[in-house]
Amino acid sequence: MKIVVDEEKCVAAGQCVVAAPDVFDQRDEDGIVVLLDENPPPRLAGDVRQAAAVCPALAISIED
Ligand code: SF4
C-alpha cells in the first residue's frame, strides 16, 4: 500500500488523524495533513482506507 496526500486539497479537517493516527498527523501551524508513513504495514490498511473515505476534501489517494 502506498499513500499519497495532496496538501493543496487538504482543508485541515483532521478526520484522517482520527481514523489512522499512526499514519497521519497535522501541522501545528495550520492543520494541513502530514503523512507519517507512506508505506504503512498491512495491519493499518483498514484504518488508512477509512481515513481516505472520510476525508472531506478527497485529499488522500491509495495506490496499491
Ligand atoms: S481528513 Fe483530509 S482534509 Fe482533513 S486533514 Fe486529513 S487530508 Fe486534510
PDB file of C-alpha atoms and ligand atoms in Angstrom:
ATOM      1  CA  MET A   1       0.000   0.000   0.000  1.00  0.00           C
ATOM      2  CA  LYS A   2       1.323   3.394  -0.978  1.00  0.00           C
ATOM      3  CA  ILE A   3      -0.346   6.591   0.146  1.00  0.00           C
ATOM      4  CA  VAL A   4      -0.263   9.999  -1.500  1.00  0.00           C
ATOM      5  CA  VAL A   5      -1.713  13.109   0.096  1.00  0.00           C
ATOM      6  CA  ASP A   6      -2.494  16.337  -1.712  1.00  0.00           C
ATOM      7  CA  GLU A   7      -1.698  19.225   0.604  1.00  0.00           C
ATOM      8  CA  GLU A   8      -3.340  21.633  -1.856  1.00  0.00           C
ATOM      9  CA  LYS A   9      -6.700  19.887  -1.442  1.00  0.00           C
ATOM     10  CA  CYS A  10      -6.467  19.328   2.328  1.00  0.00           C
ATOM     11  CA  VAL A  11      -8.813  21.540   4.319  1.00  0.00           C
ATOM     12  CA  ALA A  12      -7.310  20.597   7.692  1.00  0.00           C
ATOM     13  CA  ALA A  13     -10.412  18.774   8.858  1.00  0.00           C
ATOM     14  CA  GLY A  14      -8.359  16.222  10.796  1.00  0.00           C
ATOM     15  CA  GLN A  15     -10.612  13.257  10.026  1.00  0.00           C
ATOM     16  CA  CYS A  16      -7.657  11.256   8.725  1.00  0.00           C
ATOM     17  CA  VAL A  17      -5.804  11.672  12.016  1.00  0.00           C
ATOM     18  CA  VAL A  18      -8.796  10.349  13.929  1.00  0.00           C
ATOM     19  CA  ALA A  19      -9.113   7.360  11.606  1.00  0.00           C
ATOM     20  CA  ALA A  20      -5.422   6.459  11.330  1.00  0.00           C
ATOM     21  CA  PRO A  21      -3.268   8.280  13.889  1.00  0.00           C
ATOM     22  CA  ASP A  22      -0.254   6.085  13.146  1.00  0.00           C
ATOM     23  CA  VAL A  23      -0.207   7.241   9.551  1.00  0.00           C
ATOM     24  CA  PHE A  24      -1.461  10.829   9.527  1.00  0.00           C
ATOM     25  CA  ASP A  25      -0.743  13.919  11.594  1.00  0.00           C
ATOM     26  CA  GLN A  26      -1.454  17.608  11.140  1.00  0.00           C
ATOM     27  CA  ARG A  27       0.934  20.544  11.019  1.00  0.00           C
ATOM     28  CA  ASP A  28       0.829  22.573  14.198  1.00  0.00           C
ATOM     29  CA  GLU A  29       0.680  25.914  12.398  1.00  0.00           C
ATOM     30  CA  ASP A  30      -2.219  25.354  10.021  1.00  0.00           C
ATOM     31  CA  GLY A  31      -3.565  21.833  10.461  1.00  0.00           C
ATOM     32  CA  ILE A  32      -2.588  20.653   7.000  1.00  0.00           C
ATOM     33  CA  VAL A  33      -2.067  16.917   6.812  1.00  0.00           C
ATOM     34  CA  VAL A  34       1.351  15.370   7.425  1.00  0.00           C
ATOM     35  CA  LEU A  35       1.950  11.883   6.092  1.00  0.00           C
ATOM     36  CA  LEU A  36       3.890   9.970   8.737  1.00  0.00           C
ATOM     37  CA  ASP A  37       4.194   6.712   6.815  1.00  0.00           C
ATOM     38  CA  GLU A  38       3.659   6.491   3.055  1.00  0.00           C
ATOM     39  CA  ASN A  39       4.023   2.712   3.080  1.00  0.00           C
ATOM     40  CA  PRO A  40       2.122   1.568   6.159  1.00  0.00           C
ATOM     41  CA  PRO A  41       2.088  -2.085   7.207  1.00  0.00           C
ATOM     42  CA  PRO A  42      -0.885  -4.272   6.216  1.00  0.00           C
ATOM     43  CA  ARG A  43      -2.350  -4.148   9.718  1.00  0.00           C
ATOM     44  CA  LEU A  44      -3.070  -0.448   9.160  1.00  0.00           C
ATOM     45  CA  ALA A  45      -4.675  -0.859   5.731  1.00  0.00           C
ATOM     46  CA  GLY A  46      -8.199  -0.747   7.104  1.00  0.00           C
ATOM     47  CA  ASP A  47      -7.519   2.424   9.060  1.00  0.00           C
ATOM     48  CA  VAL A  48      -5.964   4.063   6.010  1.00  0.00           C
ATOM     49  CA  ARG A  49      -8.886   3.169   3.747  1.00  0.00           C
ATOM     50  CA  GLN A  50     -11.227   4.560   6.379  1.00  0.00           C
ATOM     51  CA  ALA A  51      -9.194   7.779   6.501  1.00  0.00           C
ATOM     52  CA  ALA A  52      -9.362   8.173   2.730  1.00  0.00           C
ATOM     53  CA  ALA A  53     -13.105   7.527   2.791  1.00  0.00           C
ATOM     54  CA  VAL A  54     -13.863  10.142   5.437  1.00  0.00           C
ATOM     55  CA  CYS A  55     -11.569  12.891   4.149  1.00  0.00           C
ATOM     56  CA  PRO A  56     -13.997  15.634   3.082  1.00  0.00           C
ATOM     57  CA  ALA A  57     -11.503  17.046   0.591  1.00  0.00           C
ATOM     58  CA  LEU A  58     -10.647  13.710  -1.103  1.00  0.00           C
ATOM     59  CA  ALA A  59      -7.020  14.594  -0.466  1.00  0.00           C
ATOM     60  CA  ILE A  60      -5.874  11.042   0.279  1.00  0.00           C
ATOM     61  CA  SER A  61      -5.088   8.649  -2.558  1.00  0.00           C
ATOM     62  CA  ILE A  62      -4.167   4.994  -2.132  1.00  0.00           C
ATOM     63  CA  GLU A  63      -2.034   3.247  -4.706  1.00  0.00           C
ATOM     64  CA  ASP A  64      -1.892  -0.473  -4.071  1.00  0.00           C
TER      65      ASP A  64
HETATM   66  S1  SF4 B   1      -9.080  14.400   6.515  1.00  0.00           S
HETATM   67 FE1  SF4 B   1      -8.444  15.229   4.525  1.00  0.00          FE
HETATM   68  S2  SF4 B   1      -8.811  17.410   4.703  1.00  0.00           S
HETATM   69 FE2  SF4 B   1      -8.795  16.596   6.779  1.00  0.00          FE
HETATM   70  S3  SF4 B   1      -6.650  16.824   7.484  1.00  0.00           S
HETATM   71 FE3  SF4 B   1      -6.867  14.779   6.609  1.00  0.00          FE
HETATM   72  S4  SF4 B   1      -6.222  15.031   4.463  1.00  0.00           S
HETATM   73 FE4  SF4 B   1      -6.689  17.046   5.255  1.00  0.00          FE
END
